[in-house]
JSON list of C-alpha atoms in Angstrom, two decimals:
[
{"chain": "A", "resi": 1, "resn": "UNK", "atom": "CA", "xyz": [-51.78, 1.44, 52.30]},
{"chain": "A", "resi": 2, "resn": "UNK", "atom": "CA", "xyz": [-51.22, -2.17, 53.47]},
{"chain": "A", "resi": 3, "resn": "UNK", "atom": "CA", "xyz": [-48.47, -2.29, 50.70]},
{"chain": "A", "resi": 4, "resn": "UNK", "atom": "CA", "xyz": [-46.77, 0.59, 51.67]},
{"chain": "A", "resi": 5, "resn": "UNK", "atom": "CA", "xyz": [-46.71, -0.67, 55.49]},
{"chain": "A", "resi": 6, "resn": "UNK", "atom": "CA", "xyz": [-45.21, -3.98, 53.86]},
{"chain": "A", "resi": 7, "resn": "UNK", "atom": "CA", "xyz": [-42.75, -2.67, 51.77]},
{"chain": "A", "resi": 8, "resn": "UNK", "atom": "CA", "xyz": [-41.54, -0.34, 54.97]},
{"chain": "A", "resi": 9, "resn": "UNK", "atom": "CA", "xyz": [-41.05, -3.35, 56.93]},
{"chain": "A", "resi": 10, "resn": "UNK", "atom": "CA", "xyz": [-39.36, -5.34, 54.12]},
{"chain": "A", "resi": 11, "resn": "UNK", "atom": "CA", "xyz": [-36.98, -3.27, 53.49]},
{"chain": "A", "resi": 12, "resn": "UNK", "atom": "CA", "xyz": [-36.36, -1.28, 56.72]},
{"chain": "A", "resi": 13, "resn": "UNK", "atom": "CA", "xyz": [-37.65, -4.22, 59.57]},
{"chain": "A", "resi": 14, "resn": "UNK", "atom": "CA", "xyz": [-39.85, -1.23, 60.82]},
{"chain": "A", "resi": 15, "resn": "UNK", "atom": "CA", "xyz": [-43.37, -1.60, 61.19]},
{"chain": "A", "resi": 16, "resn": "UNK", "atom": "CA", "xyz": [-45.44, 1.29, 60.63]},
{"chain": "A", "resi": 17, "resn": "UNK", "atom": "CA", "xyz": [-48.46, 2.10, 62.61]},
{"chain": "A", "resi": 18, "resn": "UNK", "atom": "CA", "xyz": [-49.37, 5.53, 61.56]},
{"chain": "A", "resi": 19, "resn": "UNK", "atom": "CA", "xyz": [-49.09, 6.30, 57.57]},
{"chain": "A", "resi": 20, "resn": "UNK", "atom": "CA", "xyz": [-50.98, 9.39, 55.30]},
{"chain": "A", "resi": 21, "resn": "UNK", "atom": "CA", "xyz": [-50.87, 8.91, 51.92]},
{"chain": "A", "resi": 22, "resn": "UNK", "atom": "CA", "xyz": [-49.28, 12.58, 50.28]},
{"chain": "A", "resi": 23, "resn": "UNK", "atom": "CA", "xyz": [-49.77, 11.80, 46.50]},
{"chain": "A", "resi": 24, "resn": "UNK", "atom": "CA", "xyz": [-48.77, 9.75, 43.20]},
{"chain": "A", "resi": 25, "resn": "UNK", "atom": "CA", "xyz": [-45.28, 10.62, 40.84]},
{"chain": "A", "resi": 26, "resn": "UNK", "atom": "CA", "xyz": [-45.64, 9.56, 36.94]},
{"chain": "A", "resi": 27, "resn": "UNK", "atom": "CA", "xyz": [-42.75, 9.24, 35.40]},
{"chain": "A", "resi": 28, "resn": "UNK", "atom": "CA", "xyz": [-42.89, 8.03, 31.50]},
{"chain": "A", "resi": 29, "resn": "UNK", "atom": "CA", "xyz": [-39.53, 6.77, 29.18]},
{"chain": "A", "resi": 30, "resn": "UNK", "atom": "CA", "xyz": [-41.10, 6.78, 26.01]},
{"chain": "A", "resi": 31, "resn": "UNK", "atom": "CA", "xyz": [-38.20, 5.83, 24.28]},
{"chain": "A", "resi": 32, "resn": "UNK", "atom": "CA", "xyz": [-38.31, 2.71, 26.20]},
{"chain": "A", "resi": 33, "resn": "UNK", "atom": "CA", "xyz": [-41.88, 2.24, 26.50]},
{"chain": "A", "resi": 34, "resn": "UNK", "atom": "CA", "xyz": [-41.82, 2.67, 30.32]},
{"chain": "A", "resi": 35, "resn": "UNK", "atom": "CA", "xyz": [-44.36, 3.97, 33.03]},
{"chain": "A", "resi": 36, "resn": "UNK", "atom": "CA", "xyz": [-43.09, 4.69, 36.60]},
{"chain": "A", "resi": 37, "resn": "UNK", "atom": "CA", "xyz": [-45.25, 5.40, 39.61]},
{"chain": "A", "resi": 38, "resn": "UNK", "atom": "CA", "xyz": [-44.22, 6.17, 42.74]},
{"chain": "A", "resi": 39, "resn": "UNK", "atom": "CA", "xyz": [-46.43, 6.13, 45.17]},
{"chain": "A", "resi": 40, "resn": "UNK", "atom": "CA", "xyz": [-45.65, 8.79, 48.27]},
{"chain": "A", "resi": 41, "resn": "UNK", "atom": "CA", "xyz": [-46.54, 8.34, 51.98]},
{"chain": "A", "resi": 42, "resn": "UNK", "atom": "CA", "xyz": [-45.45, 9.87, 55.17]},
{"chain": "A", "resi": 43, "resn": "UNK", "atom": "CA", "xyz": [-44.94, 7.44, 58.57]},
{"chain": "A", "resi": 44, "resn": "UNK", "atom": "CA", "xyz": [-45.40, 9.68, 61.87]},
{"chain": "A", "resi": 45, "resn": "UNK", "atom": "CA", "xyz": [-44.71, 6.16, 64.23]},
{"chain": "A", "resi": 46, "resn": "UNK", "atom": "CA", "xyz": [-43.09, 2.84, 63.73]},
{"chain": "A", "resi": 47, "resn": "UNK", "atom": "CA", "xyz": [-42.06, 0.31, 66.25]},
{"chain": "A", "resi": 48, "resn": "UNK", "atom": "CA", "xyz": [-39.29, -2.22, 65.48]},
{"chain": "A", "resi": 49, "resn": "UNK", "atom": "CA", "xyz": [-35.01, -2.05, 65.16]},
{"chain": "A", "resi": 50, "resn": "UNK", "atom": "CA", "xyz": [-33.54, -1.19, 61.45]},
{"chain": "A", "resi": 51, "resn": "UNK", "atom": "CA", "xyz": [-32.42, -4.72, 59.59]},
{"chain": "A", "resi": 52, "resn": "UNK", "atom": "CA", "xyz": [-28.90, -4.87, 60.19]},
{"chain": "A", "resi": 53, "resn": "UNK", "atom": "CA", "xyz": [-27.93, -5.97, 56.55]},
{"chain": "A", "resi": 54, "resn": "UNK", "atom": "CA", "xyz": [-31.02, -4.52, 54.76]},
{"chain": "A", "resi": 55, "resn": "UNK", "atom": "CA", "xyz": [-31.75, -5.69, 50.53]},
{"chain": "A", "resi": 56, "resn": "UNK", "atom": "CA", "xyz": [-31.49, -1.65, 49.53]},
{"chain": "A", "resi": 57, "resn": "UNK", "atom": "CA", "xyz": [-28.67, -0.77, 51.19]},
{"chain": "A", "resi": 58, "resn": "UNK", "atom": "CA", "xyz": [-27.06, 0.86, 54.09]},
{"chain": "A", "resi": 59, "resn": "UNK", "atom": "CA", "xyz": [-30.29, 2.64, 56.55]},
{"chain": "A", "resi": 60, "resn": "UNK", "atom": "CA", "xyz": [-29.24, 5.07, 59.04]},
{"chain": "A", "resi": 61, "resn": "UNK", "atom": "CA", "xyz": [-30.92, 7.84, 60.94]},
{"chain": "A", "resi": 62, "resn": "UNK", "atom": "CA", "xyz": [-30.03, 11.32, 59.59]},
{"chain": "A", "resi": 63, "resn": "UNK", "atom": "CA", "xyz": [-31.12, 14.47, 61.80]},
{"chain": "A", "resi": 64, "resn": "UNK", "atom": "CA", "xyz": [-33.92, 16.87, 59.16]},
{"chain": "A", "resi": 65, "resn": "UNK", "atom": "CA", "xyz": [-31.26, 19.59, 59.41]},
{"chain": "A", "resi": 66, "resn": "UNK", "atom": "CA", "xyz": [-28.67, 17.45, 57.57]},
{"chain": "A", "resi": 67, "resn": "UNK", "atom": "CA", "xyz": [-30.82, 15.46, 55.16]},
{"chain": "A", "resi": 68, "resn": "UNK", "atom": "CA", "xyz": [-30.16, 17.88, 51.99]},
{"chain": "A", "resi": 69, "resn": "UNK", "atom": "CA", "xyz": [-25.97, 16.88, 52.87]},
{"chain": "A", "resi": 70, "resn": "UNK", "atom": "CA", "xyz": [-27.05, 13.24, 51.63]},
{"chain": "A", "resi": 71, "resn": "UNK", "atom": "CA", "xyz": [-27.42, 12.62, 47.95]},
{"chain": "A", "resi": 72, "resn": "UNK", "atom": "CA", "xyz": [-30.73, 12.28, 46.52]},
{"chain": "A", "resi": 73, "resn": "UNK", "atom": "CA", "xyz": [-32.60, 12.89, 42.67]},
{"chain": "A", "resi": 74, "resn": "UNK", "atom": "CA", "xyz": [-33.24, 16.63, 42.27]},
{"chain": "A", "resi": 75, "resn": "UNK", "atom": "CA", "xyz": [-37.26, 15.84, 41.59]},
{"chain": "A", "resi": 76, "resn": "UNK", "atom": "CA", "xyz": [-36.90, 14.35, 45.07]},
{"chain": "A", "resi": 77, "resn": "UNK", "atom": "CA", "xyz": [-35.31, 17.06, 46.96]},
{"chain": "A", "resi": 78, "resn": "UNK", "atom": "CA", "xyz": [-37.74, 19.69, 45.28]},
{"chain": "A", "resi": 79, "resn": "UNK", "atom": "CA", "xyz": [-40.71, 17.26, 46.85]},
{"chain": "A", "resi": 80, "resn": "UNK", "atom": "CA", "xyz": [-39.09, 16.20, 49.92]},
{"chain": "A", "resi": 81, "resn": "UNK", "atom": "CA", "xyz": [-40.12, 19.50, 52.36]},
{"chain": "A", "resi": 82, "resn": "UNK", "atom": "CA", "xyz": [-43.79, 19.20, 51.52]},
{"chain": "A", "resi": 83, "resn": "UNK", "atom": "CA", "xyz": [-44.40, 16.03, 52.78]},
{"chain": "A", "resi": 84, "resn": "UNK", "atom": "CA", "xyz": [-44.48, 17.42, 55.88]},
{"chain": "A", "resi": 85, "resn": "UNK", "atom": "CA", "xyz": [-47.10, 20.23, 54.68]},
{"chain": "A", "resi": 86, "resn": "UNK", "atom": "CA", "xyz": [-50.89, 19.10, 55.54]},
{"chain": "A", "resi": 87, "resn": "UNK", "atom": "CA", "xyz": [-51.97, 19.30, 52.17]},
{"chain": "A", "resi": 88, "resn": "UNK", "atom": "CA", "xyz": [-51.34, 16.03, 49.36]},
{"chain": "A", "resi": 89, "resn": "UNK", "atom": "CA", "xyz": [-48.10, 16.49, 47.18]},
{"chain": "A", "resi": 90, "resn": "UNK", "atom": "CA", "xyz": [-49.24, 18.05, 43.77]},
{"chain": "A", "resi": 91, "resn": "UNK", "atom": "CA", "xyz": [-47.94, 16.42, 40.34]},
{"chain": "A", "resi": 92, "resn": "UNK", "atom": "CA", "xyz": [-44.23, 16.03, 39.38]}
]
């Protein structure tokens, strides 16, 4: 988890102090002989200020009512309500 809290602050300036890991996402290009995983985790409390001019892009703070406005990958927005479920994602 140490990764995930560094990546968090990396790329957001937050640092995360509470973090449960909710499951893995393979994704395979065999065409191009490629392997994605994505790790996925769930922060509940973070201290710190969002980085101003952040390496990802724009951050901003969205209200849960309005998230499915914002674009996002469809295998993402079929995921994205059970992170907040107590049991661990299952496979993509």
């Amino acid at each position: 988890m140490d990764g995930a809290v560094r990546e968090v602050l990396e790329e957001t300036g937050l640092v995360v102090n509470e973090i449960t890991y909710k499951g893995l996402d393979e994704f395979c290009d065999p065409e191009q002989g490629l392997r994605y995983m994505v790790f996925n985790y769930l922060a509940t409390s973070f201290e710190g200020q969002l980085l101003q001019d952040p390496p990802e892009g724009e951050l901003l703070w969205v209200p849960m009512k309005r998230v499915f406005e914002l674009p996002m990958q469809d295998w993402f927005a079929e995921r994205f309500p059970r992170f907040f479920q107590k049991a661990l994602l299952s496979g993509a």
